[in-house]
PDB file of C-alpha atoms in Angstrom:
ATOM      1  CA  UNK A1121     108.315  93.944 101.110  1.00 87.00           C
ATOM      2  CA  UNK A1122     106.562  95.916  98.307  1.00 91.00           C
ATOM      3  CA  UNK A1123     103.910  93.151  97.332  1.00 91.00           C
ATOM      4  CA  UNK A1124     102.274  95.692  94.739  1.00 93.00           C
ATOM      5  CA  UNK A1125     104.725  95.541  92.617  1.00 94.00           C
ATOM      6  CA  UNK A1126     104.944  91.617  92.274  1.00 95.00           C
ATOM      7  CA  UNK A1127     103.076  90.472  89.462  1.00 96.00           C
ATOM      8  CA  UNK A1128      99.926  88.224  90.172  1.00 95.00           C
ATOM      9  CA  UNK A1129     101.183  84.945  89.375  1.00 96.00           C
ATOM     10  CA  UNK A1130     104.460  85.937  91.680  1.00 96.00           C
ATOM     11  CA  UNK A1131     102.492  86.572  94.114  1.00 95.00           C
ATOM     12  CA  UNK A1132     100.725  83.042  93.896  1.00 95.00           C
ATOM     13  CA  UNK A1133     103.762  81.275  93.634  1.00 96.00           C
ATOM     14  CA  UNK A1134     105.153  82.592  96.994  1.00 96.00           C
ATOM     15  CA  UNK A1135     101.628  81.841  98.762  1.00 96.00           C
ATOM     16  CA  UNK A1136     102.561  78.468  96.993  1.00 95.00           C
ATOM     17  CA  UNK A1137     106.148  78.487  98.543  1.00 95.00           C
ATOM     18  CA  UNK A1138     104.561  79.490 102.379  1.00 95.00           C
ATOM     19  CA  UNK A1139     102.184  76.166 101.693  1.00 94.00           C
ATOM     20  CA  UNK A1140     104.944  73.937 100.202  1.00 94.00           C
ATOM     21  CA  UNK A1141     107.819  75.188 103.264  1.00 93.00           C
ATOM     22  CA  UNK A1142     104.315  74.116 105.776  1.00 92.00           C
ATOM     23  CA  UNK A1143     103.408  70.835 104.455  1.00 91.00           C
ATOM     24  CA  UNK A1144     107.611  70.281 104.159  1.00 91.00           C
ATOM     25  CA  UNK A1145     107.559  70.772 108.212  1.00 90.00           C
ATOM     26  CA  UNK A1146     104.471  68.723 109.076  1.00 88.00           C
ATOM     27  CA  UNK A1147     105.821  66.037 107.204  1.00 89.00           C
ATOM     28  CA  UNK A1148     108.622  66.184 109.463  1.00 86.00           C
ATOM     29  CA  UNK A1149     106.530  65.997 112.233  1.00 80.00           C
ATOM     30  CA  UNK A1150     105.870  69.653 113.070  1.00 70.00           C
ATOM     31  CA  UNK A1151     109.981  70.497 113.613  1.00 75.00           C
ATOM     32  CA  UNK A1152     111.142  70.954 110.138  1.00 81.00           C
ATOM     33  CA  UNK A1153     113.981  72.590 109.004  1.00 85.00           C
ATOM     34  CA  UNK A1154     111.550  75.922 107.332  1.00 90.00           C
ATOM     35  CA  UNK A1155     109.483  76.448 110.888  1.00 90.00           C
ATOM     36  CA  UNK A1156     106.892  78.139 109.705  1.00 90.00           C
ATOM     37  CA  UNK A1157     104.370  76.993 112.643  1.00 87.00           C
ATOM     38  CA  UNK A1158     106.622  78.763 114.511  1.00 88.00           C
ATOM     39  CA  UNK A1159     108.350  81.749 113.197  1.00 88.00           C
ATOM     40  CA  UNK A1160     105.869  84.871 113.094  1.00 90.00           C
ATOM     41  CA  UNK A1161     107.677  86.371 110.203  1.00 92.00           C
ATOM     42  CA  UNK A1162     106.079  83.268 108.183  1.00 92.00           C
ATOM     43  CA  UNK A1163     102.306  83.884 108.846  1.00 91.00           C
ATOM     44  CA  UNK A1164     103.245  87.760 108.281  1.00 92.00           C
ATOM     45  CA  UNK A1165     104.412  87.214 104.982  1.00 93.00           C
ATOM     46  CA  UNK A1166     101.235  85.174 104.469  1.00 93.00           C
ATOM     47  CA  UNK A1167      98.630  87.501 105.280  1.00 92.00           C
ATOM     48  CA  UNK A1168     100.503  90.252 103.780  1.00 94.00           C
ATOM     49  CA  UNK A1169     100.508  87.967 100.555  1.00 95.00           C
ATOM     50  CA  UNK A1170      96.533  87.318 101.211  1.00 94.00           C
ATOM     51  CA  UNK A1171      95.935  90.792 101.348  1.00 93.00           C
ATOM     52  CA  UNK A1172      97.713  92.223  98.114  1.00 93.00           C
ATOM     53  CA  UNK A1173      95.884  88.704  96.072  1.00 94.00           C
ATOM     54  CA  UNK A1174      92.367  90.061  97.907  1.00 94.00           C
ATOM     55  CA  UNK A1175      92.939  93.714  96.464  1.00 94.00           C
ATOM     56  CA  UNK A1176      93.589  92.405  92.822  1.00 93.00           C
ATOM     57  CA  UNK A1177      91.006  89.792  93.559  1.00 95.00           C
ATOM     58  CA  UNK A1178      93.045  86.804  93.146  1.00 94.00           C
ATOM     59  CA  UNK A1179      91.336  83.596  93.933  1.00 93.00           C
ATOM     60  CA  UNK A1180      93.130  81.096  96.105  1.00 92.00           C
ATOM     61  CA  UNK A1181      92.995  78.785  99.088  1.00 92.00           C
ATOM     62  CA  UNK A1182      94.100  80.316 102.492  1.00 93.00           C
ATOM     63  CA  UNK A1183      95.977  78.229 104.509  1.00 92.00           C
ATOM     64  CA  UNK A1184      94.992  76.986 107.751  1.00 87.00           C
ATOM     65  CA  UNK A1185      97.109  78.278 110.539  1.00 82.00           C
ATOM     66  CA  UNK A1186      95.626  76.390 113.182  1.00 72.00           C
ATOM     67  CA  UNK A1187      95.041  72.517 114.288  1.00 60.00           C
ATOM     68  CA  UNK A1188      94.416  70.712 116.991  1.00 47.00           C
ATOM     69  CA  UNK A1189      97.496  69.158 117.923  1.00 51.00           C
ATOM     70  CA  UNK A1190      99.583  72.783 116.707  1.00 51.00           C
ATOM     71  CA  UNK A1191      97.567  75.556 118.976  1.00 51.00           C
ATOM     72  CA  UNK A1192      98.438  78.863 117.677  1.00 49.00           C
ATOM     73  CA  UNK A1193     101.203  80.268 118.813  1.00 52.00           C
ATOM     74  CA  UNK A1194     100.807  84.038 119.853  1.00 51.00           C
ATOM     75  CA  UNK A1195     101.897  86.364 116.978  1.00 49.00           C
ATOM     76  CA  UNK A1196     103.142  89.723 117.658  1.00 52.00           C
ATOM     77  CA  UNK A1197     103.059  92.818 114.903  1.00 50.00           C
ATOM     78  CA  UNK A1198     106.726  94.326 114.487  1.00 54.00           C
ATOM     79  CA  UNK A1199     107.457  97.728 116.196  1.00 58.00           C
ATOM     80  CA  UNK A1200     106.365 100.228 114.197  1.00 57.00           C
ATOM     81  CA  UNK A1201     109.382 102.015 112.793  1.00 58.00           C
ATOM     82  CA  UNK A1202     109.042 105.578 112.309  1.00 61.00           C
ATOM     83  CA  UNK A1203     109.391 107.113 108.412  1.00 62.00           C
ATOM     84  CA  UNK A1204     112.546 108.104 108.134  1.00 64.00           C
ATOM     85  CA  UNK A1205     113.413 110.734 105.483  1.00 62.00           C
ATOM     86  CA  UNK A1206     116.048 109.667 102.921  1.00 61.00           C
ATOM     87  CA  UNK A1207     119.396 111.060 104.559  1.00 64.00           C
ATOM     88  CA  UNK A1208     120.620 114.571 102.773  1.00 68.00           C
ATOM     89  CA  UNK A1209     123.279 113.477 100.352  1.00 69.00           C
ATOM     90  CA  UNK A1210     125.736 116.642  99.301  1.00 72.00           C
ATOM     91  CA  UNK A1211     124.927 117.642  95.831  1.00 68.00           C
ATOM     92  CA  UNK A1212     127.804 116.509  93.256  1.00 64.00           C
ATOM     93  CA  UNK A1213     130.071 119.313  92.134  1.00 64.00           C
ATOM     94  CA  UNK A1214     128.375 119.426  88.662  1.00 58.00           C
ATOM     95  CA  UNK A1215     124.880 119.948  90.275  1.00 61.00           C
ATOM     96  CA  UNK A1216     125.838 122.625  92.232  1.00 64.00           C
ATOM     97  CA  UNK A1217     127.189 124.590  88.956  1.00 59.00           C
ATOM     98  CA  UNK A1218     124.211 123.657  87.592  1.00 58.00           C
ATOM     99  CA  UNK A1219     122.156 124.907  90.385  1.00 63.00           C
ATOM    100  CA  UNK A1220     124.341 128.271  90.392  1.00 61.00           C
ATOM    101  CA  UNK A1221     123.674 128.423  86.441  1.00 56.00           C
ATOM    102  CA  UNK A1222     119.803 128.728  87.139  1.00 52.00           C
ATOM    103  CA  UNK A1223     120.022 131.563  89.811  1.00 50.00           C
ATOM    104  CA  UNK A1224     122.162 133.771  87.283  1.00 50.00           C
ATOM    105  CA  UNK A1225     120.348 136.454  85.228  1.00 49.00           C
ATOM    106  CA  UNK A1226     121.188 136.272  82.105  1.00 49.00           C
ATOM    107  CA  UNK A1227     120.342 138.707  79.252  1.00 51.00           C
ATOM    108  CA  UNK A1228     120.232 137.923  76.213  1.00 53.00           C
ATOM    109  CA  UNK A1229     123.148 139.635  74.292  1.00 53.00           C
ATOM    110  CA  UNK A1230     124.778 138.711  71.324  1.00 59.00           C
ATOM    111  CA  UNK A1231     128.434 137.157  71.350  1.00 59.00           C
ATOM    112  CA  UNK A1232     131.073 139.808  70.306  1.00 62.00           C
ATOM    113  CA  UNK A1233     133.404 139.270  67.555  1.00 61.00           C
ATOM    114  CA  UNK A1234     136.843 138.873  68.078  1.00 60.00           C
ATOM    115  CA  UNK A1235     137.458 142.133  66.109  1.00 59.00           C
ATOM    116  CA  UNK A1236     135.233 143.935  67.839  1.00 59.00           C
ATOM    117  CA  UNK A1237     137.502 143.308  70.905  1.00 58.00           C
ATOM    118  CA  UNK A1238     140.690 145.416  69.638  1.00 61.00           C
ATOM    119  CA  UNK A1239     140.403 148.843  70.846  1.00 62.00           C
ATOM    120  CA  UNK A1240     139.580 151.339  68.026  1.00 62.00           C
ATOM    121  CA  UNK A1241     140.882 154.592  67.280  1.00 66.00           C
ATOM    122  CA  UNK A1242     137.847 157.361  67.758  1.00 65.00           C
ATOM    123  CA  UNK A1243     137.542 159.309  64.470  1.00 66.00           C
ATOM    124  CA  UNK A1244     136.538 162.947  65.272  1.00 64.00           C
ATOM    125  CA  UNK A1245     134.673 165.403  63.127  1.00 64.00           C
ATOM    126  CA  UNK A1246     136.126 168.572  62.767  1.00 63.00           C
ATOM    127  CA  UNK A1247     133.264 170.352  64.119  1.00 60.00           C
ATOM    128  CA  UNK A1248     134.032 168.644  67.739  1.00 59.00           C
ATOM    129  CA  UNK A1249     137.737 169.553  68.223  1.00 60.00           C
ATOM    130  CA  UNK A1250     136.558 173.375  67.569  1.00 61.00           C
ATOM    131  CA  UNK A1251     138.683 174.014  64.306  1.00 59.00           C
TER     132      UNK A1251
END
């Protein structure tokens, strides 16, 4: 999850909703219906959420993973997943003509009239046909 670009009071309000699903469970006896004593991906999102509020330099109370009669339960990172590079989508047919339109050299000539177009008859001075 991209915790920079929560706000700072979102970000308190889901450290607020890790605290809120805890107490829910203990209240239940330890086996409540959120598990966050025992789901890893809890106590991630935690301390991922601790460390974006440190960085802005949030204050707040960090909960307390870890009592007597609930050892801590061993907590293992995710696999690191390698960066993947966005797949290659084909270029829409617009783009392409786009892309073709930008390789073209194009000099900068003046539009011809549509007179212009009709083939002329070549006027001739006497002095060229040799009369």
């Amino acid at each position: 999850m991209d915790y920079q670009a929560f706000t700072d009071d979102s970000l308190v309000k889901m450290y607020a909703g890790v605290r809120e699903a805890l107490a829910a469970d203990e209240a239940l006896g330890g086996e409540g219906r959120f598990r966050v004593r025992k789901t890893p991906a809890w106590k991630l999102h935690a301390a991922d959420l601790e460390a974006e509020m440190l960085r802005r330099g949030i204050t707040f109370e960090v909960i307390e993973w870890y009592e007597a009669d609930h050892p801590v339960e061993e907590m293992h990172a995710p696999p690191a997943v390698p960066e993947q590079s966005p797949p290659q989508v084909e270029p829409s047919r617009s783009q392409k003509v786009l892309a073709s339109l930008s390789a073209i050299d194009v000099l900068n000539v003046a539009p011809r009239s549509p007179a212009k177009d009709k083939p002329r008859k070549r006027r001739t001075k006497a002095s060229d046909q040799g009369i």
